[in-house]
The first five atom37 places (N, CA, C, CB, O) and aatype in JSON, in Angstrom:
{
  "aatype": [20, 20, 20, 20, 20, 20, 20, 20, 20, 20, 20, 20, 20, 20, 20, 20, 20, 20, 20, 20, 20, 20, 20, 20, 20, 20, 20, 20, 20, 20, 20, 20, 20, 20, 20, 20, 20, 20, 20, 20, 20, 20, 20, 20, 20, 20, 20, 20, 20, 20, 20, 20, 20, 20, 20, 20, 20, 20, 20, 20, 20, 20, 20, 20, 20, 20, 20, 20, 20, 20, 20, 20, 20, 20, 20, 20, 20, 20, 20, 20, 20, 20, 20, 20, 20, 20, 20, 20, 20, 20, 20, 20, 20, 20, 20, 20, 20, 20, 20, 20, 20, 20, 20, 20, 20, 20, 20, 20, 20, 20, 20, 20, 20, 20, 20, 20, 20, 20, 20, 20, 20, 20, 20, 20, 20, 20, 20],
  "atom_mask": [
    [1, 1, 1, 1, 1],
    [1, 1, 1, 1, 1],
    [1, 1, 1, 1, 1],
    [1, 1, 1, 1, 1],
    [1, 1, 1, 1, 1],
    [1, 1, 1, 1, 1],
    [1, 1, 1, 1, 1],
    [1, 1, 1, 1, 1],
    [1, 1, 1, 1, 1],
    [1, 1, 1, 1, 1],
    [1, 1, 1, 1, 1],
    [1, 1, 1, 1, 1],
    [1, 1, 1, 1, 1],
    [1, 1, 1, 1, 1],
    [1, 1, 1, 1, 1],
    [1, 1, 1, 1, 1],
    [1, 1, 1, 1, 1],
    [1, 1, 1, 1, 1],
    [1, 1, 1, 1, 1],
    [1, 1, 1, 1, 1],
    [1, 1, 1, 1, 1],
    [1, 1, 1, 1, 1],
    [1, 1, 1, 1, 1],
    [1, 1, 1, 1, 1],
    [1, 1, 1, 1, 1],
    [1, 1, 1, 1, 1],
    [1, 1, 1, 1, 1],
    [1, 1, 1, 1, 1],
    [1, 1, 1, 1, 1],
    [1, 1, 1, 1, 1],
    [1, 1, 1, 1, 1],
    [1, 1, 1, 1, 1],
    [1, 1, 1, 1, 1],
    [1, 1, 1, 1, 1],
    [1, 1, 1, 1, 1],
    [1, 1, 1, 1, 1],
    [1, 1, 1, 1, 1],
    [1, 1, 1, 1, 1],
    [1, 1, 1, 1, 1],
    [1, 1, 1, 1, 1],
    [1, 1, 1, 1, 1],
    [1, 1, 1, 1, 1],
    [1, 1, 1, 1, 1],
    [1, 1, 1, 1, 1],
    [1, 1, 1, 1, 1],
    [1, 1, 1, 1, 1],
    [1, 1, 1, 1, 1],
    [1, 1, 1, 1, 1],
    [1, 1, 1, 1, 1],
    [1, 1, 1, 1, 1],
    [1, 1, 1, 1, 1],
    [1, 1, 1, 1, 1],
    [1, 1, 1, 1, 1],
    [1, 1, 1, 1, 1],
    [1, 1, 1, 1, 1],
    [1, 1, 1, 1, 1],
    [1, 1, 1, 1, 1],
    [1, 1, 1, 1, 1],
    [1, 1, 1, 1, 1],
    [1, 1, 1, 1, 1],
    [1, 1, 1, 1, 1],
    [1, 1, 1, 1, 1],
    [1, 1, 1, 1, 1],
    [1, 1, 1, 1, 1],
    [1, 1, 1, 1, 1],
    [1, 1, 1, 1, 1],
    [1, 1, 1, 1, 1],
    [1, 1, 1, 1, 1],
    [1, 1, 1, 1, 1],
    [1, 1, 1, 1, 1],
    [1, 1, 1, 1, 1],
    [1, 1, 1, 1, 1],
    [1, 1, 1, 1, 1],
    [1, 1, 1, 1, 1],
    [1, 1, 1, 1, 1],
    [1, 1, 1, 1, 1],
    [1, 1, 1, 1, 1],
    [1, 1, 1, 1, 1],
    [1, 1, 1, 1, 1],
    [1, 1, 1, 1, 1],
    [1, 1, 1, 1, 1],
    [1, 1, 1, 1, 1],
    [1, 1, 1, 1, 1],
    [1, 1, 1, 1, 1],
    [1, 1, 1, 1, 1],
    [1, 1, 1, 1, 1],
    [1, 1, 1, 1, 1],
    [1, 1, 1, 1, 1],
    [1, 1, 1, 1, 1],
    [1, 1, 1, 1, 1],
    [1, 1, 1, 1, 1],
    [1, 1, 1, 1, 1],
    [1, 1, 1, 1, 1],
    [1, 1, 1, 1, 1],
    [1, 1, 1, 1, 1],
    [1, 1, 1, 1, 1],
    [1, 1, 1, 1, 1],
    [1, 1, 1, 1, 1],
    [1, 1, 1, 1, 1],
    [1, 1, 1, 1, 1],
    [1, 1, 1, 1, 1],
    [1, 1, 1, 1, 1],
    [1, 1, 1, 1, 1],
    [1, 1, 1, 1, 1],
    [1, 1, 1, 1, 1],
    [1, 1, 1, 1, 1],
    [1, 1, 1, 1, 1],
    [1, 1, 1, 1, 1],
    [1, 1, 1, 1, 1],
    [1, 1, 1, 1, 1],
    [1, 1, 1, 1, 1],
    [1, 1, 1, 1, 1],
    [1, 1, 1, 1, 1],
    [1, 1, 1, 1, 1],
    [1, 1, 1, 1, 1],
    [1, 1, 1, 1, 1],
    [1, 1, 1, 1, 1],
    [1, 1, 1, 1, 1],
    [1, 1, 1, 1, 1],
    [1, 1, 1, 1, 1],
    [1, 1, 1, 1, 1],
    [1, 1, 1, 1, 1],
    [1, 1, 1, 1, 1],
    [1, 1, 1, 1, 1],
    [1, 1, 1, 1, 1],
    [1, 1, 1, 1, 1],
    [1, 1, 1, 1, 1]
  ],
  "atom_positions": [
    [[109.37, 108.8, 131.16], [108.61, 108.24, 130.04], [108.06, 106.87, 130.44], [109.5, 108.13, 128.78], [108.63, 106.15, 131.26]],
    [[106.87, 106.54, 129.77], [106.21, 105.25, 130.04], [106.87, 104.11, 129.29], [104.74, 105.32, 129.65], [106.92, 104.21, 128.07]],
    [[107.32, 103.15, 129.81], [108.14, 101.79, 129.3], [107.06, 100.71, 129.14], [109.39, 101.21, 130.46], [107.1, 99.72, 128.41]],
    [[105.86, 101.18, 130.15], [104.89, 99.74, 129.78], [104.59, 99.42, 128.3], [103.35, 99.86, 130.43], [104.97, 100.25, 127.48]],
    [[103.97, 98.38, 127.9], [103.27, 97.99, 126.59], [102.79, 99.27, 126.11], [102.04, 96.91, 126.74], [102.67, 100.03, 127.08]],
    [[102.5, 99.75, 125.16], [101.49, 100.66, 124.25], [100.71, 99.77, 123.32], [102.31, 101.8, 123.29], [100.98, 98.75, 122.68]],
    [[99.38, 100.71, 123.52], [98.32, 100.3, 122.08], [99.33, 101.06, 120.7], [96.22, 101.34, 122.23], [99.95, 102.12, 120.63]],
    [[99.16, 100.23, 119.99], [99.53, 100.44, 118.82], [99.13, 102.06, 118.02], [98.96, 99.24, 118.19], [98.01, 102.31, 117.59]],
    [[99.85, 102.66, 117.97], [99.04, 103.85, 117.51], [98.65, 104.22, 116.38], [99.47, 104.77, 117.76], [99.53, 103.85, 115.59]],
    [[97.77, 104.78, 115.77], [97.3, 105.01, 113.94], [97.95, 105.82, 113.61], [95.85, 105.48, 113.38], [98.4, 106.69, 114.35]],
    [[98.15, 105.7, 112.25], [98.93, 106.52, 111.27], [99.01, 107.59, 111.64], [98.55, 106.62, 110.07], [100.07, 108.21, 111.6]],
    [[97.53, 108.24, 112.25], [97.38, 110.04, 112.38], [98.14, 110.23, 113.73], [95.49, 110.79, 112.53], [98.76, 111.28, 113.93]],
    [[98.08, 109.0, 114.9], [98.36, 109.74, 116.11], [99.86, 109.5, 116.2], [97.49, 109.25, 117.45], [100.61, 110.05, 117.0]],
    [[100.33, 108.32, 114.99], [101.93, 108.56, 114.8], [102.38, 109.61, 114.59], [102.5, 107.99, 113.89], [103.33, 110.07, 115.23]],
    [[101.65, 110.33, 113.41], [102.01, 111.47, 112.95], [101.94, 112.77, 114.06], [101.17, 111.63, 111.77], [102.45, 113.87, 113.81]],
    [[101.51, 112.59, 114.84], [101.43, 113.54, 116.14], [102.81, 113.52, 117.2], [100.04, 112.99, 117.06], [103.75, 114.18, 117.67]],
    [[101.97, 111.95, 117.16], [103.71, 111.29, 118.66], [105.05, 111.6, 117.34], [103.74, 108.24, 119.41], [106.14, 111.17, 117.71]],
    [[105.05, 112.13, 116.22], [106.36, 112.42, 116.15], [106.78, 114.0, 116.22], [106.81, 111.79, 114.93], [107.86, 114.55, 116.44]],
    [[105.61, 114.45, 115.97], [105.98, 115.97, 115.79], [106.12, 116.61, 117.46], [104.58, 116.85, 114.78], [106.43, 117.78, 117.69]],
    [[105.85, 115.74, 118.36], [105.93, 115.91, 120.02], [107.04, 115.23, 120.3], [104.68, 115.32, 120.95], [107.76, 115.89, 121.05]],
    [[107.69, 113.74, 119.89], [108.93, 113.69, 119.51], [110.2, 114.76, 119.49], [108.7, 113.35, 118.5], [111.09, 114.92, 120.33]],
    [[109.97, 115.42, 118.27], [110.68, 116.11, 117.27], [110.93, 117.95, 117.92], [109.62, 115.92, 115.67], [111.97, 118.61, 117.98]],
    [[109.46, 118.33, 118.33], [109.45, 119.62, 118.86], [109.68, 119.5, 120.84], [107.8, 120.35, 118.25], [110.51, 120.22, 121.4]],
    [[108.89, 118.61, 121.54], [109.08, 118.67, 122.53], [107.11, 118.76, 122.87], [110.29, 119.82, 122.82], [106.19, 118.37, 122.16]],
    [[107.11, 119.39, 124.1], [105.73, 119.88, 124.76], [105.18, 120.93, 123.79], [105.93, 120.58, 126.34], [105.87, 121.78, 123.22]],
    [[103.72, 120.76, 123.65], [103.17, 121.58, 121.95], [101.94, 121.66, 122.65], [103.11, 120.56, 120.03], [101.62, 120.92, 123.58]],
    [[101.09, 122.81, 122.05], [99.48, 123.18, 122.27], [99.03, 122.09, 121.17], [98.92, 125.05, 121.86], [99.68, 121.16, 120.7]],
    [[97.88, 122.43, 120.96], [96.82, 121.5, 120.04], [97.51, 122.71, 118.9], [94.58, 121.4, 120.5], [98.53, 122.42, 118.28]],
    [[96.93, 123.84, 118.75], [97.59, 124.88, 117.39], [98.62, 124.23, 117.08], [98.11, 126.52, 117.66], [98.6, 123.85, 115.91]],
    [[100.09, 123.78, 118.02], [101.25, 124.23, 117.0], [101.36, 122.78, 116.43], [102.87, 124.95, 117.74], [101.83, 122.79, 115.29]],
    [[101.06, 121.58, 116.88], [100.75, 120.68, 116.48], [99.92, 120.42, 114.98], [100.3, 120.38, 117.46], [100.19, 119.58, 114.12]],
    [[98.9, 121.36, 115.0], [98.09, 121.21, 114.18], [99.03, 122.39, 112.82], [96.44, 121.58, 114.93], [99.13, 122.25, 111.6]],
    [[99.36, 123.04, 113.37], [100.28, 123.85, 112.23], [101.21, 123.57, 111.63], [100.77, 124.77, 112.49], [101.69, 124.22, 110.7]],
    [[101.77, 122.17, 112.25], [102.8, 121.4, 111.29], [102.23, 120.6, 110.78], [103.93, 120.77, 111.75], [102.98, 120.32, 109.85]],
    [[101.06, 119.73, 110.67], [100.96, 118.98, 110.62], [99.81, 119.27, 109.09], [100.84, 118.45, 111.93], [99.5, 118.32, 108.37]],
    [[99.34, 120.63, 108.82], [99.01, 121.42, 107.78], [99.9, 121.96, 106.89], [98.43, 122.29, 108.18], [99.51, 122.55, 105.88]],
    [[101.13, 121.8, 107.17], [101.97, 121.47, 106.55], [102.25, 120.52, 105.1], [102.35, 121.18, 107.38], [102.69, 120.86, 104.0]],
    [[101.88, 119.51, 105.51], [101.74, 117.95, 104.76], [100.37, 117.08, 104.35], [102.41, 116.97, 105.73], [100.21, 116.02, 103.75]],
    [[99.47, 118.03, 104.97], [98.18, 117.56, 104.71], [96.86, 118.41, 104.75], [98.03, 116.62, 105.55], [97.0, 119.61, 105.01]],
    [[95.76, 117.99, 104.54], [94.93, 118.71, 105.3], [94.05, 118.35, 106.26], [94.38, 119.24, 104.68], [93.12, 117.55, 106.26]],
    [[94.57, 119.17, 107.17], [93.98, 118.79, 108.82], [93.18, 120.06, 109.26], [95.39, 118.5, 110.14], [93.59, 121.21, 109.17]],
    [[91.81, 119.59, 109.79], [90.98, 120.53, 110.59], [91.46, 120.49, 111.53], [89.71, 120.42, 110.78], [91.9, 119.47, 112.05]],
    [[91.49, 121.69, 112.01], [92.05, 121.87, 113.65], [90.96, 121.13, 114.99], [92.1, 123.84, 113.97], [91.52, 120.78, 116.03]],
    [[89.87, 121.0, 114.87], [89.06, 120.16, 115.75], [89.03, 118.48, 115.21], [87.5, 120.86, 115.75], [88.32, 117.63, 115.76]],
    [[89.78, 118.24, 114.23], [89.78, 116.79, 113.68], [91.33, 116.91, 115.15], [90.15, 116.41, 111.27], [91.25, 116.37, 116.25]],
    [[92.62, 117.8, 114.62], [93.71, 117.55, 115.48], [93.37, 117.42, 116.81], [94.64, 118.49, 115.38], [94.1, 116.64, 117.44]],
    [[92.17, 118.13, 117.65], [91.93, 118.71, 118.71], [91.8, 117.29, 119.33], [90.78, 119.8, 118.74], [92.44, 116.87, 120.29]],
    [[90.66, 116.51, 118.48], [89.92, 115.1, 119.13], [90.65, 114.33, 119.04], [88.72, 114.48, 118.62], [90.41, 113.39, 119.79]],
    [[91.75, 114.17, 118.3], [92.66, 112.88, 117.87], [93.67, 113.22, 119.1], [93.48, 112.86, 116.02], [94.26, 112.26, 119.58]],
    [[93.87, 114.27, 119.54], [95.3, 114.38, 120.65], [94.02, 113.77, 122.2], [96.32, 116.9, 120.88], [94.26, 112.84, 122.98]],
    [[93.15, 114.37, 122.2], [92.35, 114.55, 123.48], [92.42, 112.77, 123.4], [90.54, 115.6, 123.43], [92.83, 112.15, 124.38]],
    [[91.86, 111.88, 121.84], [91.73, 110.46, 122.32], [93.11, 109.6, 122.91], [91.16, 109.7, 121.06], [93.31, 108.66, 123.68]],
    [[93.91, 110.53, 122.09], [95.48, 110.29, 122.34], [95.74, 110.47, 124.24], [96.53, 111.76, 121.25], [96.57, 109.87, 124.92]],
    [[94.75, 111.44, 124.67], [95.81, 111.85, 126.06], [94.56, 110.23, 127.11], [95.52, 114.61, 126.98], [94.9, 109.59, 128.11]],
    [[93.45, 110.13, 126.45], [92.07, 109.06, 127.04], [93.37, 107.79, 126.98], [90.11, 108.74, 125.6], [93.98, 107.3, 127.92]],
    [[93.47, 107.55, 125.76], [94.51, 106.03, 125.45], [95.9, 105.93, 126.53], [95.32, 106.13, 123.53], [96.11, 104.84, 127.07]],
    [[96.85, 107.13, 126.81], [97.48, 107.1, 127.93], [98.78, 107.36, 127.06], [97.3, 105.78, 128.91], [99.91, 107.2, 127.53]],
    [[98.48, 107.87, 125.47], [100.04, 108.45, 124.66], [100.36, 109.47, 125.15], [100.12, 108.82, 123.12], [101.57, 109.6, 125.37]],
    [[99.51, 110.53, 125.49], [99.74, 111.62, 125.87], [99.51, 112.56, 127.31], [99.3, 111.96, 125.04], [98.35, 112.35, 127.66]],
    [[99.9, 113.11, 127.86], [99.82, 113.83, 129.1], [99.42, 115.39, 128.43], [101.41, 113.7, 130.06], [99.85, 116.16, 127.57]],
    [[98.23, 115.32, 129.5], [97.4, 117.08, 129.32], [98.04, 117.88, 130.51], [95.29, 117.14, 129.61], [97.98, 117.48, 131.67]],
    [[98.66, 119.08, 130.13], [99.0, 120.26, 131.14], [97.9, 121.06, 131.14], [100.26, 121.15, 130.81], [97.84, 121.94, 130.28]],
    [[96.62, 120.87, 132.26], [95.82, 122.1, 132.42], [95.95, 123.46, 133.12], [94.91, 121.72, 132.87], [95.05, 124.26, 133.34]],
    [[97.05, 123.54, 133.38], [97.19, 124.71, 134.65], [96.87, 125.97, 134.2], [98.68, 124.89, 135.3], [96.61, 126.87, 135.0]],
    [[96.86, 126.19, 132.69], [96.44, 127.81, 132.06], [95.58, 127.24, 130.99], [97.89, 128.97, 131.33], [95.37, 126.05, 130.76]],
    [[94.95, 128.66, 130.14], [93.52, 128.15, 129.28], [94.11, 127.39, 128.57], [92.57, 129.16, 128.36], [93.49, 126.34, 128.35]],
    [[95.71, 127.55, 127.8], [96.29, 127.05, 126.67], [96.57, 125.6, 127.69], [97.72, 128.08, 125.87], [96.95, 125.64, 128.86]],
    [[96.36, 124.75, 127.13], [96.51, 123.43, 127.46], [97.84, 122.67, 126.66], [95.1, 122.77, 127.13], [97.81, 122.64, 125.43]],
    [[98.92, 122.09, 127.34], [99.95, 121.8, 126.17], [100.13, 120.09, 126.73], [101.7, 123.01, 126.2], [100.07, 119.59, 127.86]],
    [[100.32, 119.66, 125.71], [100.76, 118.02, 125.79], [101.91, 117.54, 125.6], [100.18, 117.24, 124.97], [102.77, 118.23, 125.05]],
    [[102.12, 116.55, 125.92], [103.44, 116.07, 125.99], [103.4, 114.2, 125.41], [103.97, 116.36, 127.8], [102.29, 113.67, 125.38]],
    [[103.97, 113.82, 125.22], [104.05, 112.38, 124.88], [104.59, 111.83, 125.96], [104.83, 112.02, 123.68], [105.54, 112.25, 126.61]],
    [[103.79, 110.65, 126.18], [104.01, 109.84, 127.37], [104.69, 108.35, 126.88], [102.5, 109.64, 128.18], [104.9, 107.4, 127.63]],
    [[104.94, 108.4, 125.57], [105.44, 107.26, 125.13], [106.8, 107.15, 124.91], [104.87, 106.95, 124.13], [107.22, 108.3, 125.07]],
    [[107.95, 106.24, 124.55], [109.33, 106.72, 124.82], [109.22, 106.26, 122.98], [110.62, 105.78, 126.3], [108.56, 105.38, 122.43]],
    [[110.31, 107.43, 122.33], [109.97, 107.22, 120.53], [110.48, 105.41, 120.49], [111.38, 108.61, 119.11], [109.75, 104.48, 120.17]],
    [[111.78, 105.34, 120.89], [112.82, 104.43, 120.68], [111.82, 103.08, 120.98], [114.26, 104.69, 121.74], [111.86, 102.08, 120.26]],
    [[111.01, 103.21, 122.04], [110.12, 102.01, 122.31], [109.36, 101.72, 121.61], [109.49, 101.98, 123.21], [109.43, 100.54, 121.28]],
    [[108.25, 102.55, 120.99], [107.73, 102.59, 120.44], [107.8, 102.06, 118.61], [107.61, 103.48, 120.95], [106.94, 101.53, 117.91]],
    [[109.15, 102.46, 118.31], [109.41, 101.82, 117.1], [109.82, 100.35, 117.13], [110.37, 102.53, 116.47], [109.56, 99.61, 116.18]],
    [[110.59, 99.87, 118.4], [110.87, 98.88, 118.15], [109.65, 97.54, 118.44], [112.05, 98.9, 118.8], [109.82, 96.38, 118.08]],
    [[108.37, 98.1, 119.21], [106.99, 97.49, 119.51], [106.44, 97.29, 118.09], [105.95, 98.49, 120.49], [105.69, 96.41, 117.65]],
    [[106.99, 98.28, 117.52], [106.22, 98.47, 115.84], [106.84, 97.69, 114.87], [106.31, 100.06, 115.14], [106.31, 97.18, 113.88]],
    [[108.03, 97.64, 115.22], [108.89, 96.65, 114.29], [108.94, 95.79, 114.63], [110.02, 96.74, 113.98], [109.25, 94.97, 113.76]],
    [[108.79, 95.37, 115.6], [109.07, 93.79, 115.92], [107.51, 93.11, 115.43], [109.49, 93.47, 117.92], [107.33, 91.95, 115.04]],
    [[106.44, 94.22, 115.57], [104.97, 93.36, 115.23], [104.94, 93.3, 113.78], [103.43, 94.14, 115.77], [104.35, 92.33, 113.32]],
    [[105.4, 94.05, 113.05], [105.86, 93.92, 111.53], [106.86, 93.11, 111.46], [106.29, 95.16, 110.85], [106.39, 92.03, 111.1]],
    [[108.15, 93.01, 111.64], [108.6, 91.68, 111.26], [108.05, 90.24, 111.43], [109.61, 91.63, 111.77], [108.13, 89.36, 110.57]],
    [[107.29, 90.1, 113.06], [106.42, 88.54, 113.21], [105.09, 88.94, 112.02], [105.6, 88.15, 115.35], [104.3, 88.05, 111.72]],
    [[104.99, 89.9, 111.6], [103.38, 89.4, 111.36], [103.36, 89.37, 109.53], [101.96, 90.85, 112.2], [102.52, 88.83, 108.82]],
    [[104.9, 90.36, 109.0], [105.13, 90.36, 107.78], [105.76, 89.61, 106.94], [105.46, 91.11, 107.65], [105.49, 89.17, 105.83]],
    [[106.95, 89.53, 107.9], [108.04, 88.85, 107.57], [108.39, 87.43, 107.8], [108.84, 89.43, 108.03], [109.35, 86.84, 107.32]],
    [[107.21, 86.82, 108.84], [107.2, 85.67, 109.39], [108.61, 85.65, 110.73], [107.33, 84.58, 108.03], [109.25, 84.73, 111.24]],
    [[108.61, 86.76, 110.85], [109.35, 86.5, 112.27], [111.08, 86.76, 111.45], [108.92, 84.42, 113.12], [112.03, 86.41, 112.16]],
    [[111.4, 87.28, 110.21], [112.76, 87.29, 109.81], [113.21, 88.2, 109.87], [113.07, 86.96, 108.84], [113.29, 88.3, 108.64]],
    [[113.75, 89.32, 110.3], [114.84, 90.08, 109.94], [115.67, 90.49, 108.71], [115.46, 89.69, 110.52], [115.72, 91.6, 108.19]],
    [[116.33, 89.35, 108.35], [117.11, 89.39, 107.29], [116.13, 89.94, 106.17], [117.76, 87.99, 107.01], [116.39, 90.85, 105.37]],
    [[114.88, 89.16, 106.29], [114.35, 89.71, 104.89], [113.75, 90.47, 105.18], [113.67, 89.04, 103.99], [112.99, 90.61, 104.22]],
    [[113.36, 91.6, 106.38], [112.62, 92.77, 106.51], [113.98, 93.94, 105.44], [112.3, 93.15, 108.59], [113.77, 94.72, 104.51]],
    [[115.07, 93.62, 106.04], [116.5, 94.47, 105.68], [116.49, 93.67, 104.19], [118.22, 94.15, 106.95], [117.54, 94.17, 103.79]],
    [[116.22, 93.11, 103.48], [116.55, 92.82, 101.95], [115.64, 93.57, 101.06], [116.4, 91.27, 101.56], [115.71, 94.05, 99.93]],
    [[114.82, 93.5, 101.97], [112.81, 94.22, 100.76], [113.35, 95.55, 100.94], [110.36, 94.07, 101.76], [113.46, 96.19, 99.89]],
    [[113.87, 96.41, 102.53], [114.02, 97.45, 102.3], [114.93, 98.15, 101.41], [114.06, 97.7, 103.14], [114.73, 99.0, 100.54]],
    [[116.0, 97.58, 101.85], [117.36, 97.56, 100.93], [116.54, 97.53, 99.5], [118.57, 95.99, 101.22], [116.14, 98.51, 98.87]],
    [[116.46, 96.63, 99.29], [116.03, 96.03, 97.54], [115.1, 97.2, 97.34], [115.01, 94.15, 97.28], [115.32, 97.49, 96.16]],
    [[114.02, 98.21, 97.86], [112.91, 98.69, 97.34], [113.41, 100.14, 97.28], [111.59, 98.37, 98.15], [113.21, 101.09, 96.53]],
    [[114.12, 99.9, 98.36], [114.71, 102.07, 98.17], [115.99, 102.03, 97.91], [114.69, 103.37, 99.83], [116.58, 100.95, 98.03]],
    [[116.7, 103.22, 97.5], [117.92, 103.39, 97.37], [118.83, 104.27, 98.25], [117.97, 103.71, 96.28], [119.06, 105.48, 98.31]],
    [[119.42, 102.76, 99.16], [120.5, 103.64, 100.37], [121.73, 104.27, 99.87], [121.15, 102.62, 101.56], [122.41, 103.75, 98.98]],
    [[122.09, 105.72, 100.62], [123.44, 106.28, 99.77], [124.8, 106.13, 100.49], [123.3, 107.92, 99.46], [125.03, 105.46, 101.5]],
    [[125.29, 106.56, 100.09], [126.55, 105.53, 100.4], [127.12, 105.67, 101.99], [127.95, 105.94, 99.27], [127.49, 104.66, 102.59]],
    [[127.14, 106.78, 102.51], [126.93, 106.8, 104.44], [125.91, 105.8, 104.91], [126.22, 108.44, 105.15], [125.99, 105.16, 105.96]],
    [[125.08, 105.74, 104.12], [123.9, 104.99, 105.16], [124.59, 103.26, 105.18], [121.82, 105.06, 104.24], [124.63, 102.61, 106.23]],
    [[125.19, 102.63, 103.59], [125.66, 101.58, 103.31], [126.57, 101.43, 104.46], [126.17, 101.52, 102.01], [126.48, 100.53, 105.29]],
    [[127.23, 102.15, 104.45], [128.74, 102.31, 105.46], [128.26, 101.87, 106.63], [129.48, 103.96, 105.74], [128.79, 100.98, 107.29]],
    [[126.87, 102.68, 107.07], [126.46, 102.91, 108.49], [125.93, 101.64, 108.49], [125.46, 104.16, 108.93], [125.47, 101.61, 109.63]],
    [[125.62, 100.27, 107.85], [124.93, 99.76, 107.98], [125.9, 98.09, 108.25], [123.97, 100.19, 106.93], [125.74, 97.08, 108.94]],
    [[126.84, 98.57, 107.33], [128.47, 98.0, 107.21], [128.94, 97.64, 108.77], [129.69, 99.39, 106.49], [129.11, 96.53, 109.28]],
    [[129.03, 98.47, 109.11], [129.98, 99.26, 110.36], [128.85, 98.42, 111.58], [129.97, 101.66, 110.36], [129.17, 97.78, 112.59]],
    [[127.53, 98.71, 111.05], [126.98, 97.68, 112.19], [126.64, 96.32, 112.3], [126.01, 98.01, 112.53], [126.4, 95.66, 113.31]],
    [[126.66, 95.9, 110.79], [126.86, 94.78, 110.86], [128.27, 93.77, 111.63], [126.68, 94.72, 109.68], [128.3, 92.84, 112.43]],
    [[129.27, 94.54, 110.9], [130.29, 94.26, 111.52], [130.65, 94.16, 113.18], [130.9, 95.01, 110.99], [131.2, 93.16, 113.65]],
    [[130.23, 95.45, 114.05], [130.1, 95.19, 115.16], [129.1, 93.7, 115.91], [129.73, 96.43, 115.43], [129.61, 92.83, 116.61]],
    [[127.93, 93.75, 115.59], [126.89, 92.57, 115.72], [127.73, 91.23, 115.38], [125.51, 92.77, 114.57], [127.6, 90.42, 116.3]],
    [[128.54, 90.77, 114.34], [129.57, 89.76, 114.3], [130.76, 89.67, 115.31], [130.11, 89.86, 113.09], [131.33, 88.59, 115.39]],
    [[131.14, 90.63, 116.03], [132.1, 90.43, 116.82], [131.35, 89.98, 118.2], [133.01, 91.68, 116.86], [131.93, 89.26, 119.01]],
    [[130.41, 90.31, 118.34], [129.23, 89.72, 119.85], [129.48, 88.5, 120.0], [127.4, 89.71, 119.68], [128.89, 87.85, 120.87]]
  ]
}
């Protein structure tokens, strides 16, 4: 997987880099068949958004047969934390604490997640 910097990716080609994430190596179809799922997507809207995706350097093209399958060249884990960290400096003014208070405060965590969140706080204090 690629560790360098990434361009920031749009909503739609997030929504791609996760379902390649999530499934693994995918054609343009099966991509586009989940992703009709939750919205509505033309299959040549999916076609051009992966092809700009593979130009930008998110994605890797397998040409060796007609069916062409892609792969994500981005690592997920990197990628979120490039995304979060430019949202906390650019939202939050660089805080943490209050990225985790708005979220906390705006949705409702259930009680594993509290625990899970407990449990890591706690570890992070013993550092």
């Amino acid at each position: 997987m690629n560790t360098a910097p990434i361009h920031k990716p749009t909503e739609s080609e997030l929504e791609i880099l996760q379902i390649l994430w999530r499934k693994g190596d995918c054609t343009v179809r099966e991509v586009h068949e989940i992703l009709e799922k939750n919205k509505d997507a033309g299959y040549t809207t999916t076609l051009k958004l992966m092809q700009i995706m593979h130009e930008k350097g998110l994605l890797s093209r397998d040409t060796s047969s007609k069916t062409h399958i892609y792969r994500s060249l981005v690592n997920e884990q990197k990628t979120q934390e490039q995304m979060l960290n430019k949202m906390i400096d650019g939202v939050f003014n660089g805080s943490a604490a209050r990225l985790v208070m708005q979220a906390l405060g705006n949705h409702e965590a259930s009680k594993d997640e509290i625990d899970s969140i407990k449990k890591y706080l706690d570890e992070l204090s013993k550092k």
